[in-house]
mmCIF file of C-alpha atoms and ligand atoms in Angstrom:
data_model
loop_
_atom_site.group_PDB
_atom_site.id
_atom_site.type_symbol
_atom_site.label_atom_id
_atom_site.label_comp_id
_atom_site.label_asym_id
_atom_site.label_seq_id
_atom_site.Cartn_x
_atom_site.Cartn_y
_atom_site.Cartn_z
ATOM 1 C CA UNK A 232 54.326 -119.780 -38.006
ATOM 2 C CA UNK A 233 50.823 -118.219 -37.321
ATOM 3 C CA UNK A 234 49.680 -117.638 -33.417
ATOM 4 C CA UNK A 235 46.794 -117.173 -32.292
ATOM 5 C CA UNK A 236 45.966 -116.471 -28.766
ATOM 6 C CA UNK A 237 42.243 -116.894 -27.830
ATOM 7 C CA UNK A 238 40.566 -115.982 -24.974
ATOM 8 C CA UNK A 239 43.580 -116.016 -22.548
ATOM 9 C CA UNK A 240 43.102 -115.286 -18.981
ATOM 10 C CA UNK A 241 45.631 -115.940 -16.238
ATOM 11 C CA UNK A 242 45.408 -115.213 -12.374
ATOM 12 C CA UNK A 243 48.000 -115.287 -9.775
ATOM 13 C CA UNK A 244 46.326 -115.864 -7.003
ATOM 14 C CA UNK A 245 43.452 -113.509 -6.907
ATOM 15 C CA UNK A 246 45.705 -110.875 -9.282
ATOM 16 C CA UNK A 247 43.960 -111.023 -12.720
ATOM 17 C CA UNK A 248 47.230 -110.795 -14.802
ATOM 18 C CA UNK A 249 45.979 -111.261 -18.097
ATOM 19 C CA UNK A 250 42.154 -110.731 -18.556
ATOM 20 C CA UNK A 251 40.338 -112.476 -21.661
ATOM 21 C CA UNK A 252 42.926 -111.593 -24.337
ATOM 22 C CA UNK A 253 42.259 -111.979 -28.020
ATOM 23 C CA UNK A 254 45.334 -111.841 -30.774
ATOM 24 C CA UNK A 255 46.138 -112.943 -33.959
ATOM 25 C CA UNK A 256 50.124 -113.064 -34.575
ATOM 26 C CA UNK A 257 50.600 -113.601 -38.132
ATOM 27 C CA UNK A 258 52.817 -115.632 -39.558
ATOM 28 C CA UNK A 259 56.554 -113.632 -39.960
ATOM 29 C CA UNK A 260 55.344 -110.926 -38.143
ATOM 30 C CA UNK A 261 57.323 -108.591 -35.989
ATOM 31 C CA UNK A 262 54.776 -108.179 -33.089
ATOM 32 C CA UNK A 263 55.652 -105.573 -30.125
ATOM 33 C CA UNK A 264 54.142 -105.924 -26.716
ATOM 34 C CA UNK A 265 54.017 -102.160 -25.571
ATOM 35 C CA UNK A 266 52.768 -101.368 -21.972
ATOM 36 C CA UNK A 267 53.566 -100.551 -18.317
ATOM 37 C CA UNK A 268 55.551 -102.059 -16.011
ATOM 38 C CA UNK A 269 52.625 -104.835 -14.533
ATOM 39 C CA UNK A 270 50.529 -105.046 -17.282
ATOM 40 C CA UNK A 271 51.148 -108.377 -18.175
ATOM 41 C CA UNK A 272 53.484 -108.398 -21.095
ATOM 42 C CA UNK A 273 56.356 -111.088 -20.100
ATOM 43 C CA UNK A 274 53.174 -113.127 -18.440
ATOM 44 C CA UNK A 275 51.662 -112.974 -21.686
ATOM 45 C CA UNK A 276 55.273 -114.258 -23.556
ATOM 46 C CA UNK A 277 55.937 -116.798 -20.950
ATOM 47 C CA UNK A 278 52.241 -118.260 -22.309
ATOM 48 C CA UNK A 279 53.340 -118.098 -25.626
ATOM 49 C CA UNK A 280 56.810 -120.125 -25.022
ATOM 50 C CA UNK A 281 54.902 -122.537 -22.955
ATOM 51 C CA UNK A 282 56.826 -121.440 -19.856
ATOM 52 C CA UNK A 283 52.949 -120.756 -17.971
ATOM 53 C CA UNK A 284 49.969 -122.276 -18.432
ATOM 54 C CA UNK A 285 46.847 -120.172 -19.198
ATOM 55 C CA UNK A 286 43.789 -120.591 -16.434
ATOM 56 C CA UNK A 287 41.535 -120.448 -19.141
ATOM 57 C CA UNK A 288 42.115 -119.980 -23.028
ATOM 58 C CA UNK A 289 43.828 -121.600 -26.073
ATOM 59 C CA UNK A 290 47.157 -121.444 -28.005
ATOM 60 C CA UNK A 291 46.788 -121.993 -31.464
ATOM 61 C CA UNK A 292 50.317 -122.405 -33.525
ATOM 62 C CA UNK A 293 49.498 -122.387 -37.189
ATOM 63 C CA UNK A 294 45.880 -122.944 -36.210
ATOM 64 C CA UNK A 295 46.656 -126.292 -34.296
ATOM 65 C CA UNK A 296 45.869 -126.137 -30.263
ATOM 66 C CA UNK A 297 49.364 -126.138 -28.964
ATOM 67 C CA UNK A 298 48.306 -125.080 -25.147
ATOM 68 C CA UNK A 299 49.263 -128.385 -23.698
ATOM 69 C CA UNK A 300 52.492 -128.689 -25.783
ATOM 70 C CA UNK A 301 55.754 -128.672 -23.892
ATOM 71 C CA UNK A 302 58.200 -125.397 -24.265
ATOM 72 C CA UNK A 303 60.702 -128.349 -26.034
ATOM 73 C CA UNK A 304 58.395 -129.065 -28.494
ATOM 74 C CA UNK A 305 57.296 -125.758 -29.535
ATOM 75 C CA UNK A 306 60.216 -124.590 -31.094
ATOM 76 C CA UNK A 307 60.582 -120.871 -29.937
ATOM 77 C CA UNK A 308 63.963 -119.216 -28.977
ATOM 78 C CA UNK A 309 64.039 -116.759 -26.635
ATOM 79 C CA UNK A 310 66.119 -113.397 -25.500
ATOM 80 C CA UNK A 311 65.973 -112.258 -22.213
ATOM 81 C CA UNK A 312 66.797 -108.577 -20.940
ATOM 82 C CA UNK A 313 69.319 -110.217 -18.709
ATOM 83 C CA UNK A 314 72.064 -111.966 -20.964
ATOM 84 C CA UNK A 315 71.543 -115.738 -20.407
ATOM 85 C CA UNK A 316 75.301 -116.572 -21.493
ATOM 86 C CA UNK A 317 77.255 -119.585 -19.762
ATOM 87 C CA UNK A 318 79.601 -117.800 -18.492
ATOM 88 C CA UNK A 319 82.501 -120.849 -18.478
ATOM 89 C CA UNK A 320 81.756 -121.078 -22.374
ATOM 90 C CA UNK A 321 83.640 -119.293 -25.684
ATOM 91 C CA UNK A 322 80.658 -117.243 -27.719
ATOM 92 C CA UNK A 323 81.439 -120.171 -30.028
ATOM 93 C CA UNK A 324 80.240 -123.202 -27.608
ATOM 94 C CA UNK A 325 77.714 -120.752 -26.413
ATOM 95 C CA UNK A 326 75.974 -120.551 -29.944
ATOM 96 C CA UNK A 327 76.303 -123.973 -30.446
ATOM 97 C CA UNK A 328 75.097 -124.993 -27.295
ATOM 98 C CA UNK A 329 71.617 -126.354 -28.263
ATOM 99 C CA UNK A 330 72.854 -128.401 -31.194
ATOM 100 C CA UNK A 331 75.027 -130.370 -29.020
ATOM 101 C CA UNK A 332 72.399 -131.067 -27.042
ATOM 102 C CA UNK A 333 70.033 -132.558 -29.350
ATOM 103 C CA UNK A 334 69.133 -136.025 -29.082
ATOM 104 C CA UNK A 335 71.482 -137.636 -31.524
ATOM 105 C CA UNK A 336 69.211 -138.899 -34.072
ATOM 106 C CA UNK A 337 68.831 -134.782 -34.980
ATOM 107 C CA UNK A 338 72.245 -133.843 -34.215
ATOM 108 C CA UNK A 339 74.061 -132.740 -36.513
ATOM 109 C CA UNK A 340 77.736 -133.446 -37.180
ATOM 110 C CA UNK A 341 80.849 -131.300 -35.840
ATOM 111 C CA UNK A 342 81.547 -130.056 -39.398
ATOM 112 C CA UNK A 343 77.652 -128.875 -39.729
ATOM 113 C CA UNK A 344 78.013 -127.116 -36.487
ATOM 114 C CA UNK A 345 81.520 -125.407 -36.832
ATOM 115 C CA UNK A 346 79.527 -124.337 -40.340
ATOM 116 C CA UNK A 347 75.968 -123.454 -39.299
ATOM 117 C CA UNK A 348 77.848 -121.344 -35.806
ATOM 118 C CA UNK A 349 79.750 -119.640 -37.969
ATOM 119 C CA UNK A 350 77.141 -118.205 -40.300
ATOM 120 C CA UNK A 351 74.653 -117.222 -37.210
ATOM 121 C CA UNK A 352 78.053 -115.405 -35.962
ATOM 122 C CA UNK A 353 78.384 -113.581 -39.612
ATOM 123 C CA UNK A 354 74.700 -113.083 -39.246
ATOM 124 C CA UNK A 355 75.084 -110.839 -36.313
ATOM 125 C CA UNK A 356 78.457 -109.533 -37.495
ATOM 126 C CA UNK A 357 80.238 -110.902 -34.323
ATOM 127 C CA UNK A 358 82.014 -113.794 -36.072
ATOM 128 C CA UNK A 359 85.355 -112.243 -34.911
ATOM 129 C CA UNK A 360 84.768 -112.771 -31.351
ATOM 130 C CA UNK A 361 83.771 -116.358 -31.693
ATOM 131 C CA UNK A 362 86.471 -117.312 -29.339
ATOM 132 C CA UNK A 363 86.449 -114.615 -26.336
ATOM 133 C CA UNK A 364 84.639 -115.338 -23.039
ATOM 134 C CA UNK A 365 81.224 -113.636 -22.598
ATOM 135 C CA UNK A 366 82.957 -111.548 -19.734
ATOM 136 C CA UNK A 367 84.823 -109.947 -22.577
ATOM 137 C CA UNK A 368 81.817 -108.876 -24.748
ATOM 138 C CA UNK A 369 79.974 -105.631 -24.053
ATOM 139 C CA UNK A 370 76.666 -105.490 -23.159
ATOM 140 C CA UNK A 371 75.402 -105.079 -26.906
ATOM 141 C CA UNK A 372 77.703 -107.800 -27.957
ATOM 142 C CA UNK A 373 76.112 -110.197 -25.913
ATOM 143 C CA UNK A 374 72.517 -109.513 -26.759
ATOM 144 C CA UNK A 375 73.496 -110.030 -30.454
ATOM 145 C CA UNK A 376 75.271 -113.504 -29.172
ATOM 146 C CA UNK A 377 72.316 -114.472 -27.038
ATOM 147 C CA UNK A 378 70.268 -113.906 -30.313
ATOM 148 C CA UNK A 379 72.616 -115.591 -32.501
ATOM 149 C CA UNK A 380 72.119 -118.575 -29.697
ATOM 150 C CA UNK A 381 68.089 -118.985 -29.783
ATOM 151 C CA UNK A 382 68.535 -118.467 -34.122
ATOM 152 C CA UNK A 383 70.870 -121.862 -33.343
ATOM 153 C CA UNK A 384 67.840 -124.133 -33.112
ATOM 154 C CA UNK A 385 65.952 -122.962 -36.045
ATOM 155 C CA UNK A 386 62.931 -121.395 -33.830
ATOM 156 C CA UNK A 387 59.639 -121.240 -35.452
ATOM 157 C CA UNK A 388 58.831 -117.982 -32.867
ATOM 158 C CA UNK A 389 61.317 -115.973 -31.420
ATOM 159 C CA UNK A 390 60.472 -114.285 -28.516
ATOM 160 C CA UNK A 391 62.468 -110.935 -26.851
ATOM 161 C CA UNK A 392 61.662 -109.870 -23.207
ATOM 162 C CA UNK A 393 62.976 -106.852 -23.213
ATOM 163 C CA UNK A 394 65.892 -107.838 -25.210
ATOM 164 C CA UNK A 395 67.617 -104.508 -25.273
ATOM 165 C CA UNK A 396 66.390 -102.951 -21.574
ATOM 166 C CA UNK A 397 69.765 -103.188 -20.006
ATOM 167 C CA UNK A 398 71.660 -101.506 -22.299
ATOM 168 C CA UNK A 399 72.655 -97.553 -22.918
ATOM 169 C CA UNK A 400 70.077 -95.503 -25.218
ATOM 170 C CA UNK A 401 72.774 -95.417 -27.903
ATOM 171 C CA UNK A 402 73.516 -98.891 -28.002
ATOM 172 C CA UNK A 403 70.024 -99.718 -27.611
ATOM 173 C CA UNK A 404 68.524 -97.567 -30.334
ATOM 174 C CA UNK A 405 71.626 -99.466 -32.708
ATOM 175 C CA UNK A 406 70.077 -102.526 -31.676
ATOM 176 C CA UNK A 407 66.623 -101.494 -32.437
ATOM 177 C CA UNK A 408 67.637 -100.650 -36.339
ATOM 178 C CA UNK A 409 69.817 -104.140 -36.072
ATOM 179 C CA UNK A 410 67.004 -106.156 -35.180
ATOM 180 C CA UNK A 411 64.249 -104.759 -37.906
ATOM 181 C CA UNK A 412 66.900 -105.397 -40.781
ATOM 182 C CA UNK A 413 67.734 -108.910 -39.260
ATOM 183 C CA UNK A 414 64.009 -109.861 -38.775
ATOM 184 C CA UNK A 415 63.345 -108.580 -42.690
ATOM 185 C CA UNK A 416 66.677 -110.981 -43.682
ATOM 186 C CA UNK A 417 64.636 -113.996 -41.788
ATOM 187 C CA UNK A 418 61.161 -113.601 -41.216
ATOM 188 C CA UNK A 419 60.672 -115.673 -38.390
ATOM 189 C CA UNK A 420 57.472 -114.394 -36.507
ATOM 190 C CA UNK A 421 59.033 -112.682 -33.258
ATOM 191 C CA UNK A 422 57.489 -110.978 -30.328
ATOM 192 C CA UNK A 423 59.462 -108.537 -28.655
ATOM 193 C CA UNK A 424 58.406 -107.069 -24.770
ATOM 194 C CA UNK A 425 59.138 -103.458 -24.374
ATOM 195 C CA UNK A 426 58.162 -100.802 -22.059
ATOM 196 C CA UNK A 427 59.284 -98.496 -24.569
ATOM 197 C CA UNK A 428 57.069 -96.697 -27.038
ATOM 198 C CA UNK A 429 59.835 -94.936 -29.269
ATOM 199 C CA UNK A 430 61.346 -98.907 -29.086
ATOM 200 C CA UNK A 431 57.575 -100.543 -30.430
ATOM 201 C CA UNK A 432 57.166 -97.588 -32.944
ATOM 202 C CA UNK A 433 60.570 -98.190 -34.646
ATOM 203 C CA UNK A 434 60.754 -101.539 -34.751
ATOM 204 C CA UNK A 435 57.606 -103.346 -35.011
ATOM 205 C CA UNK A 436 55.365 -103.936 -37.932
ATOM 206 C CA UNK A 437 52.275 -103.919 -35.436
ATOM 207 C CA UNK A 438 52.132 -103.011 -31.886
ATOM 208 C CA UNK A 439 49.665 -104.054 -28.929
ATOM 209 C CA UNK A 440 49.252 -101.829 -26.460
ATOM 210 C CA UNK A 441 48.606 -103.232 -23.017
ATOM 211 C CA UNK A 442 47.576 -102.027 -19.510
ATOM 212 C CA UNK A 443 46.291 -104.357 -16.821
ATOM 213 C CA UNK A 444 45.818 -107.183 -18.483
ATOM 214 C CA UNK A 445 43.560 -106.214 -20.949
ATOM 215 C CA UNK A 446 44.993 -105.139 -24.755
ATOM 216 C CA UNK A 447 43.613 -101.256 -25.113
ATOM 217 C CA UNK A 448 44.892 -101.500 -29.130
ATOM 218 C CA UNK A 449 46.180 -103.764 -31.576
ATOM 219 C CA UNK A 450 47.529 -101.576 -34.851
ATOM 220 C CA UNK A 451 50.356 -100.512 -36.850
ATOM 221 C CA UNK A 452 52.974 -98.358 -35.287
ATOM 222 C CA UNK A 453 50.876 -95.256 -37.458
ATOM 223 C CA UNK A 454 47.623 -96.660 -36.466
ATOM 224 C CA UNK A 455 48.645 -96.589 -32.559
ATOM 225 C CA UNK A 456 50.068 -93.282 -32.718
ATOM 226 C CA UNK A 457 47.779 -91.306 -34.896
ATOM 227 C CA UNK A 458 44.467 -92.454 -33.602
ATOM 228 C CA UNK A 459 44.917 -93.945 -30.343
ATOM 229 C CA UNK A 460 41.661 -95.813 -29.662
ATOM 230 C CA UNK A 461 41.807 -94.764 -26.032
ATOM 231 C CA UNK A 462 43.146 -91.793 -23.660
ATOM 232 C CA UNK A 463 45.783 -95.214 -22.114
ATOM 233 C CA UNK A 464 46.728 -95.386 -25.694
ATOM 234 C CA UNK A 465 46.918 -91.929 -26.146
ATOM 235 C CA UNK A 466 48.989 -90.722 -22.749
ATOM 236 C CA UNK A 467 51.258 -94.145 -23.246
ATOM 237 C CA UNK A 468 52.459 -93.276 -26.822
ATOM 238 C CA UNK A 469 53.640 -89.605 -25.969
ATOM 239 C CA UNK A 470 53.931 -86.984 -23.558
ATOM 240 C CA UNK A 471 50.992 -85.208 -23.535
ATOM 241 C CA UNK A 472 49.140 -82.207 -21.727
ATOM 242 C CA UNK A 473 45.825 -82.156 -20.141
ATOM 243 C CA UNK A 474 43.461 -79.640 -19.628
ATOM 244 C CA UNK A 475 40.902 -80.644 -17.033
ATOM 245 C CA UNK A 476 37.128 -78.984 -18.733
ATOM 246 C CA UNK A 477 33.549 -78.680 -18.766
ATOM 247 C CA UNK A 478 31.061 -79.158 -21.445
ATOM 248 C CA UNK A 479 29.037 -76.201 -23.107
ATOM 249 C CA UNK A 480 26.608 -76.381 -26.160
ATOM 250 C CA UNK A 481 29.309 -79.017 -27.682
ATOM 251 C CA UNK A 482 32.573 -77.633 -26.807
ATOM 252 C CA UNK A 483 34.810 -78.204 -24.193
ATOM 253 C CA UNK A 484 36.530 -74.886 -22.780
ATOM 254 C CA UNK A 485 39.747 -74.155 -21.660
ATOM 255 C CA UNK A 486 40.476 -70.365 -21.180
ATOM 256 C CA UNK A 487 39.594 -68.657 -24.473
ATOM 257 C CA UNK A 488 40.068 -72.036 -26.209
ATOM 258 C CA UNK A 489 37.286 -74.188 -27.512
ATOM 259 C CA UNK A 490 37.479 -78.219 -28.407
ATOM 260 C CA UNK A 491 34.654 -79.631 -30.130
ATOM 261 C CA UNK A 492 33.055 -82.409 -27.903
ATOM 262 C CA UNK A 493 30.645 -85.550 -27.805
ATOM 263 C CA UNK A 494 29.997 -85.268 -24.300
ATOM 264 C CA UNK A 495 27.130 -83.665 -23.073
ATOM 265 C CA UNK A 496 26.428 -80.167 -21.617
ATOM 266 C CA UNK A 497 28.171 -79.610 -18.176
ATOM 267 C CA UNK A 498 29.740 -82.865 -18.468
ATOM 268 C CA UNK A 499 33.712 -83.294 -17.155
ATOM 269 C CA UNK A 500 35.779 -83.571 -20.155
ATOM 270 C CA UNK A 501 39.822 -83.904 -20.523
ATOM 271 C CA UNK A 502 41.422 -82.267 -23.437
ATOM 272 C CA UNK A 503 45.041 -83.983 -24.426
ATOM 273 C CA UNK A 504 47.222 -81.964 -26.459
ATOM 274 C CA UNK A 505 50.873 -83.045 -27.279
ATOM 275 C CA UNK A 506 53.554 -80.613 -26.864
ATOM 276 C CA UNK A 507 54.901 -79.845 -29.976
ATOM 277 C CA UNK A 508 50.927 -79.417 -31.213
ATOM 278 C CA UNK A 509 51.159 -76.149 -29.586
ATOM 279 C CA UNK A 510 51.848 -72.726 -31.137
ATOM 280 C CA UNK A 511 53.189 -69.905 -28.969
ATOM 281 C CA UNK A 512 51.571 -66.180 -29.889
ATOM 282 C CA UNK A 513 52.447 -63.280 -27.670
ATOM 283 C CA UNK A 514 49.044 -62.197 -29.528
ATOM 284 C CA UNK A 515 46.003 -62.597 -27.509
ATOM 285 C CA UNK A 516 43.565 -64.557 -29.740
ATOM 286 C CA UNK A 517 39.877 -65.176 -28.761
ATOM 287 C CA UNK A 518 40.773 -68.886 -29.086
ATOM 288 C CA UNK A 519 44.311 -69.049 -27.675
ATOM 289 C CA UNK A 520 45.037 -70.350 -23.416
ATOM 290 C CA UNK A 521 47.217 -67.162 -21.593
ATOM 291 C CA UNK A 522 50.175 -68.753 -19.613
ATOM 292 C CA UNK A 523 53.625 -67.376 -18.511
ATOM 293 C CA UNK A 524 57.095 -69.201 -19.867
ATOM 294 C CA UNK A 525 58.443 -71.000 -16.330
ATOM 295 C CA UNK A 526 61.147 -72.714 -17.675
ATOM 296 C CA UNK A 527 63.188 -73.834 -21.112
ATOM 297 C CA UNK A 528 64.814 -76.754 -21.221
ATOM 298 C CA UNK A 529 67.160 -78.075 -24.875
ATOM 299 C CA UNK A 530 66.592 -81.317 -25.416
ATOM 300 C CA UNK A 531 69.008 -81.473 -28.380
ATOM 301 C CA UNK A 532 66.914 -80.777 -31.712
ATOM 302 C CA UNK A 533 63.600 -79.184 -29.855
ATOM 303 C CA UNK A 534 63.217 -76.927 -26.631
ATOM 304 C CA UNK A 535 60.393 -77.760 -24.537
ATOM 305 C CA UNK A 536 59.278 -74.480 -22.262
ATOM 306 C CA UNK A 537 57.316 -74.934 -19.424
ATOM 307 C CA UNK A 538 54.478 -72.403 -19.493
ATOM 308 C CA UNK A 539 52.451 -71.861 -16.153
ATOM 309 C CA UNK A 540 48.729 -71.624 -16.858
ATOM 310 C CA UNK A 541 45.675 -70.580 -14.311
ATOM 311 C CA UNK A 542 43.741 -73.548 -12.787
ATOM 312 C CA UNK A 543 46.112 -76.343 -15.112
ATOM 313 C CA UNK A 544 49.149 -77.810 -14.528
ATOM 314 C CA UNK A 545 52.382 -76.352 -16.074
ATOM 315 C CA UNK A 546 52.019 -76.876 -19.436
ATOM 316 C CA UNK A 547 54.812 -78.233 -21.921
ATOM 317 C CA UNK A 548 55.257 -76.598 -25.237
ATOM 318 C CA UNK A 549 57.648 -78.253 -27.699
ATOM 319 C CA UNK A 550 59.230 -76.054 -30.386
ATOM 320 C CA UNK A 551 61.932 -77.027 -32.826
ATOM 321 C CA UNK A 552 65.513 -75.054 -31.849
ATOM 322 C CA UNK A 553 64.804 -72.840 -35.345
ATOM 323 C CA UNK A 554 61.635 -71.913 -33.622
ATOM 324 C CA UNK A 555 62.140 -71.345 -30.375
ATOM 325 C CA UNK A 556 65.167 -68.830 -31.633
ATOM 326 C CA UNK A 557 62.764 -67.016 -33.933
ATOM 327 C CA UNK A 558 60.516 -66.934 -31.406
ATOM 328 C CA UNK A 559 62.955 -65.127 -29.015
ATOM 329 C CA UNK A 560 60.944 -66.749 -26.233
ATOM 330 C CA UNK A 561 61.941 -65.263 -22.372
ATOM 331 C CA UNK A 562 61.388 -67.108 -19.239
ATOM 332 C CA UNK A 563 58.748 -64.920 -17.309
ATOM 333 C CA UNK A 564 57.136 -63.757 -20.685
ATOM 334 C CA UNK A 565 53.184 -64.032 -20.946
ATOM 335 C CA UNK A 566 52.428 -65.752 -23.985
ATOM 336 C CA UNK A 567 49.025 -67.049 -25.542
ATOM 337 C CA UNK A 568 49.367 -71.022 -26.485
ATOM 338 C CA UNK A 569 47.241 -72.153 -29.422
ATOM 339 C CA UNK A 570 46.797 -75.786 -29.686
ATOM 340 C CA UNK A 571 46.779 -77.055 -33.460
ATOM 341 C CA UNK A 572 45.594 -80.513 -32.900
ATOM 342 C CA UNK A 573 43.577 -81.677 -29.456
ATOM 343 C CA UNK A 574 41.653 -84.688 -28.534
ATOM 344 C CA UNK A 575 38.924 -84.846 -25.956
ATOM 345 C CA UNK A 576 37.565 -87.631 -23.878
ATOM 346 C CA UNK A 577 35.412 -87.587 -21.455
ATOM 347 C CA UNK A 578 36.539 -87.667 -17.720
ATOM 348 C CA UNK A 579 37.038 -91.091 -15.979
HETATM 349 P P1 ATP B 1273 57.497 -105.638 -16.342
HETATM 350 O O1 ATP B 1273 57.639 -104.681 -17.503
HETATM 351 O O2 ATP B 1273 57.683 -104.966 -15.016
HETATM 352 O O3 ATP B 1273 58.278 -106.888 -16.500
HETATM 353 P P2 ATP B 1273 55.107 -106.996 -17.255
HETATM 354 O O4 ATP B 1273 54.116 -106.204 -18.005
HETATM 355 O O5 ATP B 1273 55.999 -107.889 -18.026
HETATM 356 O O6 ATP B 1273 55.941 -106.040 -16.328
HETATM 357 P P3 ATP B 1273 54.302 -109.361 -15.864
HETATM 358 O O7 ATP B 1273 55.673 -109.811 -15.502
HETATM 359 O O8 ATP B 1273 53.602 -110.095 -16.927
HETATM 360 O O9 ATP B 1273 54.277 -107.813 -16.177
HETATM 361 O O10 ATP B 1273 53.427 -109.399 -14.533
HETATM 362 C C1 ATP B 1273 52.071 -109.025 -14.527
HETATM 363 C C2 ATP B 1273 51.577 -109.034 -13.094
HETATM 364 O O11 ATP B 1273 51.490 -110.364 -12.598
HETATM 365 C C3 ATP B 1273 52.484 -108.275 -12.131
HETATM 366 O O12 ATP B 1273 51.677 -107.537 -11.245
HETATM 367 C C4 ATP B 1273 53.229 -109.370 -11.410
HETATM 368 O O13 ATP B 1273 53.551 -108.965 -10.106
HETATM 369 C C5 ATP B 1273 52.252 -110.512 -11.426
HETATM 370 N N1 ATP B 1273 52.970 -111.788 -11.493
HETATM 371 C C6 ATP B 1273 53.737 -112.234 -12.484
HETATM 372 N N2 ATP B 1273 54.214 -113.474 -12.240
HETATM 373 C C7 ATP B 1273 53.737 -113.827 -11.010
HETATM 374 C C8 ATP B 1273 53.864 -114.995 -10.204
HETATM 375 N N3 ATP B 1273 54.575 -116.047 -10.583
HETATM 376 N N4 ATP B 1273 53.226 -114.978 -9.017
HETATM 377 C C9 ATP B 1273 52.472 -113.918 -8.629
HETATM 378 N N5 ATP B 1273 52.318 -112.801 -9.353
HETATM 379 C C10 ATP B 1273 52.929 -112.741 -10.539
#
């Protein structure tokens, strides 16, 4: 099923939550909604479901106006961050839940259900536990049972508010890998909420990047990340350094180091440069930034140094562990930083 969102806008009040939003959702499509906390993204999946009503705006589901239509008859599941188990019911009843309560023309029979349970159960590899309490799950346990739940109903849109948010980074990135190979088994178009870049990057085929209710990119997870279409985009998508700079003749200057520039001269510019885009030299080049190691930190396969630069902010330099031992880097050693890739923008 196709979606297309067109020309959304939705105000609480006089808070502009969603501002004019524009998105095509094709059909099978593992969609992420990436952005900060406030920026709209369950506002925008609650519109979707049919759970709020746009001010102003259209739903389209495979290209017929669904805005009106009721969250029953749209036929999305959902997953919530905050398992939405009955607590007084097996993880069998649980999944069957919303076939019981069809209307009984649609129902189907006890055998069908026992049958069609079961394989959603296999489907998330948790048909072993179809008789336990949700009490007795773990927390990834019962994500997979809340998903096997909305799959029940045979959703045309499956939508995940922050599906895995609640759970520890190593069951959550197991999750993450579960979900892409189970949405590539089914191919029911699915938008997932996250606040979580490395979470949007892994798992989605396209990502929309969000920040007060406006969308500041719609691309794949490469697109995004490689050429961020904005300094949001840009900052969101990876820790990043800034060097605050004016323009001369074309080139934005920080220390030694040049950046070529479109702004013009003596204009404020902002150079971003990510952290492991940085070479260390204890060389002075005519193009290199001067800076003294502060701090090292390991953060398992890299080290990232903090390096203390005149007029900037401390600086973080990301170098792989083979690296950083060549390297034989000291805290309190001057050092000469060399940025391989930069962008520059313009100051707000
Ligand atoms: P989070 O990641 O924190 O859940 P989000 O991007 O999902 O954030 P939304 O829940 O969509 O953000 O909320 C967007 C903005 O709209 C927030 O500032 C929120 O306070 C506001 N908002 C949402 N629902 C309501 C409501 N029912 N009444 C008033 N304000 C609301």
């Amino acid at each position: 099923m196709s979606i297309a969102i067109n020309a959304i806008s939705k105000r609480f009040g006089d808070f502009v939550a969603l501002d004019n939003l524009q998105l095509d959702i094709a059909s099978g499509e593992l969609l992420a909604l990436l952005g900060p906390s406030g920026c709209g993204k369950t506002t925008l999946l609650r519109i979707i479901a049919g759970l709020e009503t746009p001010d102003q705006g259209q739903i389209l589901f495979h290209g017929e106006d669904a805005t009106d239509t009721h969250v029953r008859e749209r036929q999305v599941g959902f997953v919530f961050q905050h398992y939405a188990l009955f607590r007084h019911m097996t993880v069998f009843e649980n999944v069957a839940f919303g076939l019981r309560v069809r209307p009984k023309k649609t129902r189907p029979s006890e055998t069908e259900i026992k049958r069609k349970v079961h394989e959603l159960l296999s489907l998330v590899q948790l048909d072993w536990l179809a008789d336990r309490y949700p009490a007795q799950l773990s927390g990834g346990q019962r994500q997979r049972i809340a998903l096997a739940r909305a799959l029940a109903v045979e959703p045309k849109v499956l939508l995940l508010d922050e599906p895995f948010g609640a759970l520890d980074t190593k069951v959550r990135k197991e999750l993450r890998r579960w979900l892409r190979r189970l949405h590539d088994e089914m191919h029911i178009t699915s938008v997932f909420v996250t606040h979580d870049q490395e979470e949007a990057l892994e798992v989605a085929d396209r990502v929309v990047v969000m920040n007060k209710g406006k969308i500041e990119q719609i691309g794949t997870p490469e697109q995004v990340y490689d050429a961020p279409a904005t300094p949001f985009v840009y900052q969101f998508l990876g820790d990043v350094n800034l060097f605050h700079s004016r323009v001369h003749d074309g080139w934005a200057e920080v220390g030694a180091a040049r950046f070529a520039a479109e702004a013009g001269d003596s204009d404020k510019a902002v150079v971003y440069v990510r952290p492991h885009e940085i070479e260390l030299s204890r060389v002075a080049t005519d193009k290199a930034i001067a800076g003294v190691i502060s701090h090292s930190r390991l953060l398992g396969a890299t080290v990232r140094l903090e390096v203390d630069v005149k007029d900037a902010e401390v600086v973080e330099v990301e170098l792989t562990r083979e690296r950083y031992q060549e390297g034989g880097w000291q805290v309190g050693e001057p050092v000469w930083l060399n940025p391989r890739e930069a962008r520059v923008y313009p100051a707000a």
